Rosetta silent file (secondary structure, phi, psi, omega in degrees, C-alpha in Angstrom):
SEQUENCE: XXXXXXXXXXXXXXXXXXXXXXXXXXXXXXXXXXXXXXXXXXXXXXXXXXXXXXXXXXXXXXXXXXXXXXXXXXXXXXXXXXXXXXXXXXXXXXXXXXXXXXXXXX
SCORE:     score description
SCORE:     0.000 S_00000001
   1 L     0.000  -38.079  179.838    0.000    0.000    0.000 S_00000001
   2 H   -62.565  -41.939  179.369    2.864    2.361    0.779 S_00000001
   3 H   -63.639  -41.706  179.366    4.357    1.817   -2.689 S_00000001
   4 H   -58.219  -46.601 -178.639    0.991    2.507   -4.329 S_00000001
   5 H   -70.013  -41.848 -175.943    0.621    5.845   -2.536 S_00000001
   6 H   -66.641  -38.236 -178.126    4.269    6.841   -2.927 S_00000001
   7 H   -78.237  -34.552  178.272    4.447    6.258   -6.680 S_00000001
   8 L    63.474   32.988 -178.985    1.131    7.885   -7.493 S_00000001
   9 E   -74.062  128.080 -178.780    0.808    6.040  -10.782 S_00000001
  10 L   -75.321  150.704  177.153   -2.451    6.872  -12.494 S_00000001
  11 L   -77.124  155.536 -179.085   -4.784    4.146  -13.633 S_00000001
  12 L   -59.577  -27.646 -177.514   -5.301    3.718  -17.389 S_00000001
  13 L   -84.846    0.410  178.097   -8.911    4.933  -17.124 S_00000001
  14 L   -79.845  125.186 -176.786   -7.899    8.291  -15.564 S_00000001
  15 L   -79.012  -18.419 -178.663   -8.383   11.036  -18.151 S_00000001
  16 L   -73.709 -164.252  179.749   -6.003   13.450  -16.447 S_00000001
  17 L   -55.196  132.627  179.321   -2.234   13.312  -16.714 S_00000001
  18 L  -100.890  158.983  177.103   -0.989    9.750  -16.977 S_00000001
  19 L   117.528 -153.790 -176.294    2.225    8.361  -15.596 S_00000001
  20 E   -98.662  120.302 -171.110    4.072    8.645  -12.316 S_00000001
  21 L  -117.540    8.362 -177.367    2.825   11.575  -10.266 S_00000001
  22 L    79.901 -177.106 -174.817    4.436   11.260   -6.849 S_00000001
  23 L   -55.414  127.012  176.814    2.568   10.653   -3.600 S_00000001
  24 L  -142.637  138.461  178.671   -1.212   10.638   -4.032 S_00000001
  25 L   -91.750  -16.905 -178.461   -3.922    9.405   -1.672 S_00000001
  26 L   -70.027  136.574  178.503   -6.623    9.091   -4.326 S_00000001
  27 H   -61.972  -21.427  177.644   -7.367    5.528   -5.477 S_00000001
  28 H   -67.001  -17.486 -178.802   -7.287    6.875   -9.038 S_00000001
  29 H  -119.801   31.125  178.978   -3.524    7.244   -8.610 S_00000001
  30 L  -122.690   52.541 -175.120   -2.754    3.972   -6.835 S_00000001
  31 L   -87.338  -27.386 -172.358   -2.198    1.654   -9.810 S_00000001
  32 L  -107.651  126.395  -11.708    1.349    0.414   -9.158 S_00000001
  33 L   -86.786  172.512  179.371    1.627   -2.452   -8.300 S_00000001
  34 L   -74.375  116.010  179.238   -1.594   -4.431   -8.693 S_00000001
  35 H   -66.896  -39.059  178.334   -2.632   -5.703   -5.279 S_00000001
  36 H   -61.273  -44.967 -178.691   -5.012   -8.301   -6.718 S_00000001
  37 H   -67.455  -43.028 -178.904   -2.282   -9.752   -8.916 S_00000001
  38 H   -63.179  -45.458 -178.054    0.353   -9.726   -6.158 S_00000001
  39 H   -66.553  -44.899 -178.693   -1.890  -11.448   -3.610 S_00000001
  40 H   -69.192  -37.464  177.373   -3.185  -14.123   -5.982 S_00000001
  41 H   -65.622  -43.789  179.311    0.291  -14.826   -7.371 S_00000001
  42 H   -60.204  -43.767 -178.641    1.758  -15.105   -3.876 S_00000001
  43 H   -64.965  -53.364 -174.911   -0.955  -17.537   -2.805 S_00000001
  44 H   -75.463  -28.562  175.154   -0.914  -19.820   -5.826 S_00000001
  45 H   -70.691  -34.867  174.966    2.863  -19.681   -6.315 S_00000001
  46 H   -61.120  -43.080  176.776    3.299  -20.766   -2.675 S_00000001
  47 H   -61.589  -42.152  179.988    1.085  -23.735   -3.451 S_00000001
  48 H   -67.864  -40.501  177.936    3.128  -24.486   -6.580 S_00000001
  49 H   -65.923  -35.244 -179.744    6.461  -24.193   -4.728 S_00000001
  50 H   -71.441  -40.990  179.362    5.176  -26.494   -1.995 S_00000001
  51 L  -150.775   97.495 -175.693    3.903  -29.120   -4.441 S_00000001
  52 H   -57.877  -39.786 -177.546    4.470  -28.493   -8.130 S_00000001
  53 H   -61.167  -38.446 -179.685    2.226  -31.403   -9.130 S_00000001
  54 H   -84.350  -44.431 -170.369   -0.746  -29.940   -7.264 S_00000001
  55 H   -83.813  -21.288 -174.627   -0.080  -26.210   -7.621 S_00000001
  56 H   -58.838  -41.085 -179.146    1.075  -25.843  -11.222 S_00000001
  57 H   -65.635  -25.674 -178.939   -2.419  -26.016  -12.659 S_00000001
  58 H   -80.677  -10.172 -178.520   -3.635  -23.254  -10.396 S_00000001
  59 H   -67.051  -12.930  175.932   -1.082  -20.739  -11.709 S_00000001
  60 H   -69.342  -25.224 -177.639   -3.508  -19.864  -14.488 S_00000001
  61 H   -64.100  -50.730  176.736   -5.697  -18.103  -11.891 S_00000001
  62 H   -61.850  -32.430  176.909   -3.270  -15.224  -11.154 S_00000001
  63 H   -63.149  -44.721  178.352   -2.698  -14.884  -14.901 S_00000001
  64 H   -65.766  -37.674  177.043   -6.431  -14.498  -15.483 S_00000001
  65 H   -63.603  -44.269  179.022   -6.682  -12.013  -12.616 S_00000001
  66 H   -61.208  -44.825  178.873   -3.828   -9.956  -14.103 S_00000001
  67 H   -63.057  -39.720  179.693   -5.471   -9.984  -17.530 S_00000001
  68 H   -66.433  -34.961  179.083   -8.813   -8.964  -16.041 S_00000001
  69 H   -65.950  -35.519  176.135   -7.202   -6.037  -14.195 S_00000001
  70 H   -75.603  -36.756 -178.978   -5.820   -4.754  -17.490 S_00000001
  71 H   -61.477  -40.286 -179.078   -9.085   -5.470  -19.337 S_00000001
  72 L   -86.163    9.040  177.239  -11.115   -3.293  -16.959 S_00000001
  73 L    61.784   35.123  176.040   -8.457   -0.544  -17.282 S_00000001
  74 L   -92.351  -22.531 -176.929   -7.504   -0.688  -13.613 S_00000001
  75 L  -146.334  154.383  172.083   -3.808   -1.398  -14.312 S_00000001
  76 L   -86.309  166.290  178.030   -1.085   -1.115  -16.923 S_00000001
  77 H   -58.050  -42.742 -179.570    0.946   -4.140  -18.039 S_00000001
  78 H   -64.294  -29.677  177.628    3.910   -3.001  -15.930 S_00000001
  79 H   -64.747  -44.304 -177.508    1.660   -2.838  -12.841 S_00000001
  80 H   -78.565  -32.218  177.176    0.662   -6.490  -13.115 S_00000001
  81 H   -65.903  -46.848  178.199    4.129   -7.710  -14.134 S_00000001
  82 H   -61.306  -40.998  179.349    5.728   -6.007  -11.124 S_00000001
  83 H   -64.967  -40.422  178.383    2.996   -7.380   -8.874 S_00000001
  84 H   -63.670  -40.538  177.757    3.500  -10.908  -10.208 S_00000001
  85 H   -64.267  -40.395  176.231    7.240  -10.639   -9.521 S_00000001
  86 H   -62.718  -45.616  179.790    6.535   -9.444   -5.986 S_00000001
  87 H   -61.286  -41.539  178.399    4.091  -12.325   -5.492 S_00000001
  88 H   -65.241  -42.391  178.104    6.601  -14.898   -6.758 S_00000001
  89 H   -61.526  -45.578  178.769    9.296  -13.469   -4.485 S_00000001
  90 H   -62.721  -43.600  179.919    7.025  -13.572   -1.450 S_00000001
  91 H   -61.536  -41.158  179.682    5.933  -17.121   -2.292 S_00000001
  92 H   -61.334  -48.522 -177.955    9.536  -18.261   -2.612 S_00000001
  93 H   -69.600  -35.917  177.210   10.548  -16.850    0.765 S_00000001
  94 H   -65.106  -45.243  179.956    7.422  -18.104    2.537 S_00000001
  95 H   -63.073  -43.361  179.319    7.931  -21.611    1.165 S_00000001
  96 H   -63.537  -43.168  179.756   11.607  -21.570    2.110 S_00000001
  97 H   -63.180  -44.558 -179.496   10.829  -20.269    5.603 S_00000001
  98 H   -65.717  -39.454  178.247    8.146  -22.904    6.164 S_00000001
  99 H   -63.792  -40.319  176.895   10.411  -25.711    4.988 S_00000001
 100 H   -62.748  -42.001  179.374   13.143  -24.555    7.391 S_00000001
 101 H   -64.329  -41.139 -179.493   10.658  -24.469   10.271 S_00000001
 102 H   -67.273  -44.202  179.922    9.392  -27.959    9.470 S_00000001
 103 H   -65.346  -36.474 -177.405   12.914  -29.393    9.153 S_00000001
 104 H   -82.409  -15.713 -179.139   14.091  -27.777   12.393 S_00000001
 105 H   -85.461  -16.731 -175.413   11.048  -28.836   14.429 S_00000001
 106 L   -91.666    0.000    0.000   11.568  -32.571   13.881 S_00000001
């Protein structure tokens, strides 16, 4: 949320100046990164990292969410790509942390 406010990136459907506008509190200028894409990618990528056989098929869901966010003009392509990268990074570290906890508890 802090990054969204600090960057002030306008949404594609905003008719005013587009681009990076600095800190803004208005939701119209909180496009970067996509929260929906980041959260769904983090969740389903964690599942995929934990068990590729089970989780791989679910990775289409964050992709569809990202596409829908661009379709409704809520985000630019760079917003959803950055969010997906954040989600993958979070999923990687969560999976690694959980595996360490499980290995050290036994």
